[in-house]
XYZ file of C-alpha atoms in Angstrom:
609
model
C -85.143 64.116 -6.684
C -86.998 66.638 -4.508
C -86.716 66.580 -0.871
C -90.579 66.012 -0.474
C -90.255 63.487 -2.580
C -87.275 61.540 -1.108
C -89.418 61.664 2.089
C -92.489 60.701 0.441
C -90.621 57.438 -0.914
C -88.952 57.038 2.267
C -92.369 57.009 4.187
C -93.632 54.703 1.689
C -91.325 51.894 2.476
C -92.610 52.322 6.252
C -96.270 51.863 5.640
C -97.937 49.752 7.508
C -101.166 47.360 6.966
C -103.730 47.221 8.616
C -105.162 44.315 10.521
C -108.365 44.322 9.005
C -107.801 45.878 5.194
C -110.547 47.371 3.124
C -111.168 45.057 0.287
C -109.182 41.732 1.208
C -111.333 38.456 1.550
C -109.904 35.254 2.466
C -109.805 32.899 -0.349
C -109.230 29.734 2.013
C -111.116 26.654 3.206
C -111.274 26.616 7.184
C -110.712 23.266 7.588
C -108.043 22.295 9.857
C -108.153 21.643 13.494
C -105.732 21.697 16.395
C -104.593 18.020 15.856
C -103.694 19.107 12.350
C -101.223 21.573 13.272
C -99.913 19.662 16.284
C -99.184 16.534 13.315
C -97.897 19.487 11.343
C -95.903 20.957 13.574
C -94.210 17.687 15.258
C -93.816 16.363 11.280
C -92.106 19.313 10.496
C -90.094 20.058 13.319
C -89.121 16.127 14.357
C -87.522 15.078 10.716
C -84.276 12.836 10.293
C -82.478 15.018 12.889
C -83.764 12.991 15.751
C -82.388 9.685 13.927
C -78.690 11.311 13.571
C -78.229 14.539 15.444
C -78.433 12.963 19.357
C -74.965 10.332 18.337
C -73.206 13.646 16.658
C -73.759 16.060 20.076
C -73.651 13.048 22.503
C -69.834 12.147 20.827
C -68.498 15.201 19.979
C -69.802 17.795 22.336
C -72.060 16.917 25.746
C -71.918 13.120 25.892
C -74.882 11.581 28.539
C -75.694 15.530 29.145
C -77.266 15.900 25.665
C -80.235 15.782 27.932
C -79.474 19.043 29.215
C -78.582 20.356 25.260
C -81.856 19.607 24.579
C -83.947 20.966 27.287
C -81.749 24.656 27.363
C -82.325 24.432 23.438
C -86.382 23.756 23.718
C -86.159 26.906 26.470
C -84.630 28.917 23.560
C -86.808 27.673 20.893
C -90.009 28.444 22.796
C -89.095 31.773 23.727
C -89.622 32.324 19.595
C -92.271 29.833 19.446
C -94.168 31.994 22.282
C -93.859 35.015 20.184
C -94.959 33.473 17.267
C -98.426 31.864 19.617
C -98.973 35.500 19.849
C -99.142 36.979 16.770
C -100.878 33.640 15.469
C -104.000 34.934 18.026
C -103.755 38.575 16.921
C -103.308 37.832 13.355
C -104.929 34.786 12.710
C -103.929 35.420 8.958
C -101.722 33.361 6.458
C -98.108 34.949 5.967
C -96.378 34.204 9.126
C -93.517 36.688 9.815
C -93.957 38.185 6.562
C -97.343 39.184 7.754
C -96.462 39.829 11.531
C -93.732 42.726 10.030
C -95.977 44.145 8.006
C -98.494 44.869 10.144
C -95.850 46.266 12.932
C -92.543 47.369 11.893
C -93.347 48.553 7.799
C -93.404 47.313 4.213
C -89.791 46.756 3.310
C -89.094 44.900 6.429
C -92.215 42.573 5.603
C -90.692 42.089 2.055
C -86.946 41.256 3.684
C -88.514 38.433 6.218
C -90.791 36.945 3.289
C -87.911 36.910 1.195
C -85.879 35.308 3.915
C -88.866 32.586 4.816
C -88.287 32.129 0.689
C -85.094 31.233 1.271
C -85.363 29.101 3.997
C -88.170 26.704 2.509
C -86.723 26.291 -0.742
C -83.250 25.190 0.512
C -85.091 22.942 3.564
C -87.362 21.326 0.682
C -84.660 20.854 -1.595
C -82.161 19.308 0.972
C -84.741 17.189 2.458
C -85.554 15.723 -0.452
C -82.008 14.958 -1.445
C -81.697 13.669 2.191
C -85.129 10.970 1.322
C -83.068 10.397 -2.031
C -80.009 8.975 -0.354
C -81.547 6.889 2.477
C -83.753 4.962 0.186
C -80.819 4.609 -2.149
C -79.001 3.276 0.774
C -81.676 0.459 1.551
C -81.588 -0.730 -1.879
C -77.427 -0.547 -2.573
C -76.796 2.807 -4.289
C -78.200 2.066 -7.640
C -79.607 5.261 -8.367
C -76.277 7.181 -7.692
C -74.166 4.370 -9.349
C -76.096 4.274 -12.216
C -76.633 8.506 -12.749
C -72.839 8.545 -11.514
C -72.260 6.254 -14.816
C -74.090 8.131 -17.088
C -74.797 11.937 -16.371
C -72.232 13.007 -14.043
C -71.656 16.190 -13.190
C -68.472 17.718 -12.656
C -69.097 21.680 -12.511
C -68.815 23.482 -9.416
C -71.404 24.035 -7.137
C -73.420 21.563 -9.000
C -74.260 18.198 -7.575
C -72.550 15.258 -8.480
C -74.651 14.244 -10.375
C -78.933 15.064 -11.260
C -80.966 13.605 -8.455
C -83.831 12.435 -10.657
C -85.678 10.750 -7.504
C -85.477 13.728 -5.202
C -86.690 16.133 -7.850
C -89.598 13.926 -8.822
C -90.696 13.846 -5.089
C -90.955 17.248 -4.734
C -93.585 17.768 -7.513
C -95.584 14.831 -6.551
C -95.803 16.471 -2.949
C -96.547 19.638 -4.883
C -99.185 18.254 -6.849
C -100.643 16.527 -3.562
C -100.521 19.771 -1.644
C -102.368 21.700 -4.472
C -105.120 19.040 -4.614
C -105.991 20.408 -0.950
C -105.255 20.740 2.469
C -107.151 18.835 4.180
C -105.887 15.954 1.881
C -102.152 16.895 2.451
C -102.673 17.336 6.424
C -103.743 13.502 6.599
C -101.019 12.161 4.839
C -98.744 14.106 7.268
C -100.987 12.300 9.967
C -100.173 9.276 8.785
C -96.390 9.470 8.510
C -96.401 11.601 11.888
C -97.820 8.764 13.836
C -95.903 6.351 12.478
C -92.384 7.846 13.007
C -93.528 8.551 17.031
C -94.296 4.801 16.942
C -90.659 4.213 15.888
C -89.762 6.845 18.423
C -91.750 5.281 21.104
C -89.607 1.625 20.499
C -86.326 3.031 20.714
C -87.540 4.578 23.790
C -88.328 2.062 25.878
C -85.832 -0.471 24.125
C -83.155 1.834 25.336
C -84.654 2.097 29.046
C -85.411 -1.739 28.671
C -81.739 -2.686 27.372
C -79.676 0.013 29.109
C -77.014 0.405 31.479
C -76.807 3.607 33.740
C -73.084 2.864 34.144
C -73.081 4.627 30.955
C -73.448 8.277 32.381
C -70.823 7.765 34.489
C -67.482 6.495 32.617
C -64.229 7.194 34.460
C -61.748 9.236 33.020
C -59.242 6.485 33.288
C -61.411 4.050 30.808
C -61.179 7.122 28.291
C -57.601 7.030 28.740
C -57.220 3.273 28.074
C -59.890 4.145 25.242
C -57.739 6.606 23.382
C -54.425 4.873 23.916
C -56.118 1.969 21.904
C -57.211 4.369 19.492
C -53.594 6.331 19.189
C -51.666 2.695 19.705
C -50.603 3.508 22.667
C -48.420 0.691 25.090
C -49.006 3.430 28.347
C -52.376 5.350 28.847
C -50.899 7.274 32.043
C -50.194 10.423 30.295
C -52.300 9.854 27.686
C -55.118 12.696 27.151
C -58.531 11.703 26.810
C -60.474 12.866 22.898
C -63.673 12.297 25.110
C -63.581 14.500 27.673
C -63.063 13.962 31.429
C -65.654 10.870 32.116
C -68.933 11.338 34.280
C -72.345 12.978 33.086
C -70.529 16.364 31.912
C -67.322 14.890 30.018
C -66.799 17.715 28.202
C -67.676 20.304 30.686
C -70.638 22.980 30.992
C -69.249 24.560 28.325
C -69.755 21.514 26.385
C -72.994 21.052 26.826
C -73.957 24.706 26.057
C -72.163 24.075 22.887
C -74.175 21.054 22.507
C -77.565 23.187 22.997
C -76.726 25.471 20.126
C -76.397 22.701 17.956
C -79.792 20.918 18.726
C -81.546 24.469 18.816
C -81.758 23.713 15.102
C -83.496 20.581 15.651
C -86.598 22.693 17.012
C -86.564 24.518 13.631
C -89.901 24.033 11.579
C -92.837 25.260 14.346
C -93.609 28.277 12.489
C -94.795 26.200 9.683
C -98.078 26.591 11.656
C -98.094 30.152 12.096
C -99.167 30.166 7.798
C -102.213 27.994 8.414
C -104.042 31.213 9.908
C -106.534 31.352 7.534
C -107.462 27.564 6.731
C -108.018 26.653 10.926
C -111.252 26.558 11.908
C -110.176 28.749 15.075
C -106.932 29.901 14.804
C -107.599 32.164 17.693
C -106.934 29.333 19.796
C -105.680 26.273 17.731
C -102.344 28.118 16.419
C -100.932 28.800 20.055
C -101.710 25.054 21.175
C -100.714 23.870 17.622
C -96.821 25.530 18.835
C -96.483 25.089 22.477
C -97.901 21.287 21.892
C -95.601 20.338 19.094
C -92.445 21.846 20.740
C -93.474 19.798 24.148
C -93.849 16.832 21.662
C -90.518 17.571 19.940
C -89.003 18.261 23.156
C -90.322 14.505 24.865
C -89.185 12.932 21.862
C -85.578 14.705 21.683
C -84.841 13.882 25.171
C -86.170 10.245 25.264
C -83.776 9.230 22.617
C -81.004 10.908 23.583
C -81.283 9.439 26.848
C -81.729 6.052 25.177
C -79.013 6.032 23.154
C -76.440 7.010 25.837
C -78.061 4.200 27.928
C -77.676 1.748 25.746
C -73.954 2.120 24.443
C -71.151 4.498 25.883
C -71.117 7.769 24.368
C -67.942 7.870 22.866
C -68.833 4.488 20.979
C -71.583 6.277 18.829
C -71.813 6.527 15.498
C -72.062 10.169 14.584
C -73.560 9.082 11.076
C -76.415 6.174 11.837
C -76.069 5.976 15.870
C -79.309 3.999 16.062
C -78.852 0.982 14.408
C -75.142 0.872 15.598
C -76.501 1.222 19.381
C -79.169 -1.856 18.399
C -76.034 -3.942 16.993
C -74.233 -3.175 20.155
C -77.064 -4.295 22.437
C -77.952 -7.290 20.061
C -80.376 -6.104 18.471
C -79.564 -5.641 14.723
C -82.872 -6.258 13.180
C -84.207 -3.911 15.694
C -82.142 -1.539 12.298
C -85.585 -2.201 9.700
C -87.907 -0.513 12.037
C -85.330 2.875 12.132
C -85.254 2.936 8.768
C -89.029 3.085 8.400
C -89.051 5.818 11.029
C -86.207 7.777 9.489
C -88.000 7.468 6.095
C -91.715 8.966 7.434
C -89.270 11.245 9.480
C -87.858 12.990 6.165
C -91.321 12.811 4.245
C -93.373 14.789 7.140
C -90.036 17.092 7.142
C -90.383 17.532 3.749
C -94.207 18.025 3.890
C -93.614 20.862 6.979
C -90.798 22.398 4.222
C -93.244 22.689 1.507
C -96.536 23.425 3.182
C -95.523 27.388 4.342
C -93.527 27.844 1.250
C -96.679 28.701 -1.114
C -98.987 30.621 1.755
C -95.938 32.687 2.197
C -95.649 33.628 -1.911
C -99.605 34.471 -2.130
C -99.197 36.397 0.818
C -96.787 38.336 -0.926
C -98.398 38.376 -3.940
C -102.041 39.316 -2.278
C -100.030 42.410 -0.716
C -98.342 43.491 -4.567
C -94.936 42.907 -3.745
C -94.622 39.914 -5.676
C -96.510 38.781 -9.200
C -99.704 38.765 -9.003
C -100.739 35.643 -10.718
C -98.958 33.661 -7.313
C -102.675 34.584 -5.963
C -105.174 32.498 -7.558
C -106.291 29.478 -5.851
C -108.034 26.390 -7.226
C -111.781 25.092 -7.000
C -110.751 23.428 -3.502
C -109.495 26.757 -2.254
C -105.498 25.848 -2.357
C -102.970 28.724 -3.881
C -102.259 25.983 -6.419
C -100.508 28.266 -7.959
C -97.954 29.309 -5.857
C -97.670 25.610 -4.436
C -96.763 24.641 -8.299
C -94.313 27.242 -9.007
C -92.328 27.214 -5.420
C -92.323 23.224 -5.623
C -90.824 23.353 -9.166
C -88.186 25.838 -8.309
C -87.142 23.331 -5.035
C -87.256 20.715 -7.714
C -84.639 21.937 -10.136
C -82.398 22.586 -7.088
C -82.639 19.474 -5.915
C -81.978 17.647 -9.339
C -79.241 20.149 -9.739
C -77.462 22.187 -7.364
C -75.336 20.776 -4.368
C -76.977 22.133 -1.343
C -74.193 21.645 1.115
C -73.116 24.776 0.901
C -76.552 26.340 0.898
C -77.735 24.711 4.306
C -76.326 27.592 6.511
C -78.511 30.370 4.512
C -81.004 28.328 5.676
C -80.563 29.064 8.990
C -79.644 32.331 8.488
C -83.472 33.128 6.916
C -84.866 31.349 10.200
C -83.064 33.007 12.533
C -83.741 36.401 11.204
C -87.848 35.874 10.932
C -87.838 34.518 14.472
C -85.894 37.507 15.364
C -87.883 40.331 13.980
C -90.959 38.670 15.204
C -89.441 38.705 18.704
C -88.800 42.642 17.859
C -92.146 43.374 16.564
C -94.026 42.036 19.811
C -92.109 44.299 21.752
C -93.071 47.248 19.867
C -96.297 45.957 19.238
C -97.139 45.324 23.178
C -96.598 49.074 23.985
C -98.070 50.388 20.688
C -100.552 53.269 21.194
C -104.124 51.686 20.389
C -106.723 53.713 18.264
C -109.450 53.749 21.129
C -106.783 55.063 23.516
C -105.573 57.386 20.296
C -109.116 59.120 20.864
C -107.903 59.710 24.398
C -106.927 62.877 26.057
C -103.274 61.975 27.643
C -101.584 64.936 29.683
C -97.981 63.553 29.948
C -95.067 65.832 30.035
C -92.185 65.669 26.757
C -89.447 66.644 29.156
C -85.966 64.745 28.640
C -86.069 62.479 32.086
C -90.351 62.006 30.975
C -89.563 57.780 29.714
C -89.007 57.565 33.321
C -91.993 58.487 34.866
C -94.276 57.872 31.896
C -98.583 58.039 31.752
C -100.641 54.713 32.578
C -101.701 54.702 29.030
C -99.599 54.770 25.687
C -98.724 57.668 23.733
C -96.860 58.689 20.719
C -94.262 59.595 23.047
C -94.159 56.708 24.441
C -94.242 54.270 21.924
C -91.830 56.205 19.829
C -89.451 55.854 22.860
C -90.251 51.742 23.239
C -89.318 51.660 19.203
C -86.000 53.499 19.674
C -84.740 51.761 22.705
C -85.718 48.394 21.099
C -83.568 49.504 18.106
C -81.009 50.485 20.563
C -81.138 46.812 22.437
C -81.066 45.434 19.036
C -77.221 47.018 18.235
C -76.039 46.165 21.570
C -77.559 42.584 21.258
C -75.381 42.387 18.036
C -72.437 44.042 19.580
C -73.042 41.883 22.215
C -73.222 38.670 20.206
C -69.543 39.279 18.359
C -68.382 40.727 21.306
C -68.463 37.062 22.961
C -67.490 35.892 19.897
C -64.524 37.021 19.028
C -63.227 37.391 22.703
C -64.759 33.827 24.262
C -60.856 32.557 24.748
C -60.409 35.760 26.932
C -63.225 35.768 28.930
C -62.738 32.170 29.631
C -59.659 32.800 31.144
C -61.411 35.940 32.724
C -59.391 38.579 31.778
C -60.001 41.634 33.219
C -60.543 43.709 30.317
C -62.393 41.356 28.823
C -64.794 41.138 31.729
C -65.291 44.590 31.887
C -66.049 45.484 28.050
C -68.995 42.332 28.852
C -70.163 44.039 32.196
C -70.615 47.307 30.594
C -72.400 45.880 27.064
C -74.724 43.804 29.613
C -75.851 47.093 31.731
C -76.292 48.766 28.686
C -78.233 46.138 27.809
C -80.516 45.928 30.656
C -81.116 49.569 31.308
C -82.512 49.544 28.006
C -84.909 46.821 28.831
C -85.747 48.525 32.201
C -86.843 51.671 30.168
C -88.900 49.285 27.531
C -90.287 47.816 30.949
C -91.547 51.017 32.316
C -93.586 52.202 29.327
C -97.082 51.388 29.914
C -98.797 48.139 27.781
C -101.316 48.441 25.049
C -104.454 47.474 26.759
C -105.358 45.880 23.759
C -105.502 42.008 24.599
C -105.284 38.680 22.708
C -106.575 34.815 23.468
C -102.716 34.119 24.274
C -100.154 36.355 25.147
C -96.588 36.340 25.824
C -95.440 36.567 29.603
C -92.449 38.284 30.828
C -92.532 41.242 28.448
C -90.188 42.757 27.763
C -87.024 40.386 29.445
C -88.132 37.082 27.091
C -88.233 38.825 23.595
C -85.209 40.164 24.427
C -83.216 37.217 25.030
C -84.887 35.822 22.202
C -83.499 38.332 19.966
C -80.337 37.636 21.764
C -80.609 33.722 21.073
C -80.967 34.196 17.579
C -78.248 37.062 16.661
C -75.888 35.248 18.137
C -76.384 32.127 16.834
C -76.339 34.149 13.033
C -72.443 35.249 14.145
C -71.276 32.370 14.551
C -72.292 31.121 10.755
C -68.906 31.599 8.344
C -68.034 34.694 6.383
C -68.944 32.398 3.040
C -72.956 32.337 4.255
C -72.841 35.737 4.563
C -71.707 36.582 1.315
C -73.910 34.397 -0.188
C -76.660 35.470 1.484
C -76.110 38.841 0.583
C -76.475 38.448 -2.651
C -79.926 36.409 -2.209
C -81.028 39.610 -0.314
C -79.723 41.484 -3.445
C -81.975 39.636 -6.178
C -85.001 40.318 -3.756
C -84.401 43.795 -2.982
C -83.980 43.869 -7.231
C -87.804 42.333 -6.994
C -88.793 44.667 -4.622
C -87.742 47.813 -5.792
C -88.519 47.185 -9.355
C -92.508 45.678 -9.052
C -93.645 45.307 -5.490
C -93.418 49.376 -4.515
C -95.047 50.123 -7.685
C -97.744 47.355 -7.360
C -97.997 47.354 -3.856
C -101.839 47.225 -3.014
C -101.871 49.315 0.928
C -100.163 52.211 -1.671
C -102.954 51.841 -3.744
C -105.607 51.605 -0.489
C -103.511 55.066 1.007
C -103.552 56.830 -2.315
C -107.287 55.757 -2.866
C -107.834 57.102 0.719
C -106.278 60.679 0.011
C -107.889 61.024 -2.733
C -111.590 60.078 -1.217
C -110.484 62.727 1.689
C -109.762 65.404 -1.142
C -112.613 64.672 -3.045
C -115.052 65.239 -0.015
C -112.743 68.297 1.126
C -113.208 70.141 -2.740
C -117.056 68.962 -2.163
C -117.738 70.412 0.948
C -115.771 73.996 -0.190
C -117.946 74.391 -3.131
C -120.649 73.990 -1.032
C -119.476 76.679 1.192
C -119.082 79.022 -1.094
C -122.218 78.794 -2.945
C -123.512 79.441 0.477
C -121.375 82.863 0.443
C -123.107 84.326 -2.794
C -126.593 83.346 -1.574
């Protein structure tokens, strides 16, 4: 292959699309209205979690200072959920990441985050639905697994124990549902929304009503006498406590920071609203509130139970499996048990709803764009990608019935992480972009070697060029960074002083890089909401999210990698040649030679007049 060609191809996978293309007309019914996506957002975002995860991080890692967990975790989260507000007001489009790459950082990158939203949906569906599956079979005794344990077991690895009829046939009734329409599928997530804050609400103000501040501040010598009971011990003198040291902090700072990485995955789900940008009636304004709202919501909700349930029993007590009703028993009030379970249930169907809904407006995004089949496109006579809705849901379906998605639940969070994090990179570059009015410009800036540091007061090439290559620069030492602390955390605990000084000298890197980024003058393009603190809170967003994707195993990883392998496959064999902004480029060349060869011949029959 020719050199002009290999850079041809090359540029190709960098194209960009606009944010108004030639040709493309939504298909979608504006219908849905800032209480929709706040319902949407909360449903999605506040699933079975809430019910479970506050007794796992209360025991096991902060104790009464989940409180804390939560509220450094909802800082994290709505660093991405800022960037996402955004890009909801500047592309008020359906697509989400996939979209917000496309139109910022290039093609393949857009194909790699839709690929990776894929991923995440389909797993989240399917594991939510295996998660409704179980609770209801709980309620009524474990007939459905004793009777499909009986008779179709499974005993092949990586396949479930055994076909989870149930979950698989509530996926495809959701499907069908969400097909129907919208509007239709946006009330029923109303319903079950309201219902599980209701729930919420109760074990609220039971827990404030029924519990005992002594709570937050255990002595260290009760968790002695604790753990001596629990290790059969006559003397708890030099007996060392398993939960921590006593008081609001048992298990240190560094426990509750540990704590807040684990519930920054409760606040997964939000950009479930960022796909609805073509069906609100003004997404201008409706998807920013729709994500600050629901993570306040999510936040409220989060902290009120967490709080609850540490009033109401001592931490180490909890139940790390079903905390709630166990804290009701231990307060007296087991019935109190019923009224969870209807809250965890509407909890895991407005989960599953938020799982489902992006997973379709994501494929006939793709599919609108090329890089995926066509036929994922068509919508139905009530303006739904039925289509796409069908053929996603049925997919989820068989790996629900099928597969056993224990293993799988980390790639979900691997897919997350990496669309909030190249959102988070394509603000940056997309706040100090060059506009095309200020294109038209005459800029006289010098293109010496020192000129990033005294740069014009409007963009240029120059210096959006240099914003893109020290963002890719903050990016590797973000990721250095990130398994840096990693792998040397024991080290730099005990300060060491190498240790120290390999972190001091990543850091300045770090944020001399963001200093230059900060000196580059803004686009003065401007949106209905944008994000403050440019460019220190992408940044530690990006941080945030890399180094939450090191600490997943070396088995996610691999696994992963082949998932990225089957889409690049996709990619590189139909959506480059079927891509529709090639076709729009080539059409536009062509249209520019056409008038060029036009206006020649004219010239020279001018000549031999």
């Amino acid at each position: 292959m020719s050199c002009p060609r290999v850079r041809s191809f090359l540029g190709g996978l960098s194209r960009r699309k606009p944010l108004e293309p030639e040709g493309e007309v939504s298909t979608f019914c504006r219908c849905l209205t800032t209480l929709d996506l706040v319902a949407l957002g909360v449903g999605s975002t506040l699933g079975a979690g809430v019910y479970v995860l506050s007794g796992e991080v209360a025991r096991t890692q902060s104790g009464p200072s989940i409180i804390i967990s939560f509220f450094i975790a909802a800082l994290a989260s709505i660093f991405a959920g800022l960037c996402y507000s955004e890009f909801g007001s500047r592309v008020p489009k359906t697509g989400s990441a996939y979209l917000y790459s496309y139109v910022t950082v290039g093609e393949v990158w857009a194909f790699v985050t839709g690929w990776n939203l894929l991923l995440s949906y389909v797993i989240g569906t399917s594991s939510v639905a295996r998660a409704w599956s179980g609770t209801f079979d709980d309620m009524i005794g474990n007939v459905m697994a004793d009777y499909f344990s009986k008779y179709a077991a499974m005993g092949l690895p990586g396949l479930a124990a055994y076909p989870d009829v149930f979950a698989a046939g509530l996926i495809m009734i959701l499907a069908g549902l969400l097909a129907y329409g919208v509007k239709e599928s946006t009330t029923v997530n109303k319903i079950f929304t309201c219902v599980n804050i209701l729930v919420l609400v109760f074990v609220i103000i039971s827990g404030f009503i029924k519990g005992n501040i002594d709570n937050w501040y255990i002595t260290e010598e009760t968790l002695q006498n604790v753990t001596a009971q629990l290790e059969n011990s006559t003397f708890s003198v030099n007996v060392t406590s398993k939960f921590g040291v006593g008081g609001f902090f048992p298990y240190g700072f560094e426990g509750t920071l540990a704590g807040a990485a684990t519930c920054f995955y409760a606040f997964v789900g939000f950009d479930c609203i960022a796909t609805t940008g073509e069906e609100v009636k003004n997404p201008q304004r409706s998807i920013p509130l729709g994500i600050v709202g629901s993570l306040l919501i999510c936040f409220l909700a989060y902290c009120g139970v967490s709080a609850a349930l540490t009033l109401m029993m001592p931490y180490y007590l909890l139940n790390i499996h079903s905390p709630l009703p166990v804290a009701f028993t231990y307060i007296g009030w087991a019935a109190a048990k019923y009224v969870v379970a209807v809250g965890s249930l509407c909890a895991l169907s407005t989960s599953l709803l938020g799982s489902m809904f992006p997973m379709p407006r994501v494929l006939f995004a793709m599919a609108r764009d090329g890089l995926m089949f066509t036929s994922l496109q068509k919508v139905n006579a009530r303006q739904s990608p039925a289509v796409a809705t069908l053929s996603s849901g049925t997919v989820a379906a068989i790996m629900a019935l099928l597969f056993d998605l224990k293993a799988l639940v980390d790639m979900m969070s691997i897919g997350t992480l990496f669309a909030y994090t190249l959102v988070a990179i394509c603000i940056l570059i997309l706040r100090y972009q060059e506009s095309e009015s200020e294109e038209d410009q005459l800029h006289t800036s010098t293109t010496s070697a020192f000129a990033f540091l005294k740069p014009p007061s409007h963009p240029t090439k120059y210096t959006s060029k240099t914003v893109t290559t020290c963002t890719i620069f903050a990016v590797a030492v973000v990721v250095t960074l990130s398994v840096f602390m990693t792998q040397a955390i024991q080290a730099l605990l005990r300060r060491e002083i190498w240790s120290l000084l390999c972190l001091s000298l990543i850091l300045a890197l770090l944020v001399l890089t963001t200093l230059v980024i900060w000196r580059q003058p803004q686009s003065s393009s401007r949106a209905p909401f944008m994000v403050p603190l440019i460019p220190l809170l992408p940044v530690v967003s990006v941080f945030i999210n890399i180094y939450l994707m090191v600490q997943l195993g070396g088995d996610t990883w691999i696994r992963y990698a082949v998932w990225m392998a089957v889409g690049l496959l996709i990619y590189f064999g139909y959506g480059v040649r079927h891509s529709v902004q090639k076709q729009r480029l080539l059409n536009s060349q062509l249209s520019i030679q056409t008038v060029e060869d036009k206006t020649g011949k004219d010239g020279a029959k001018v000549e031999c007049s």
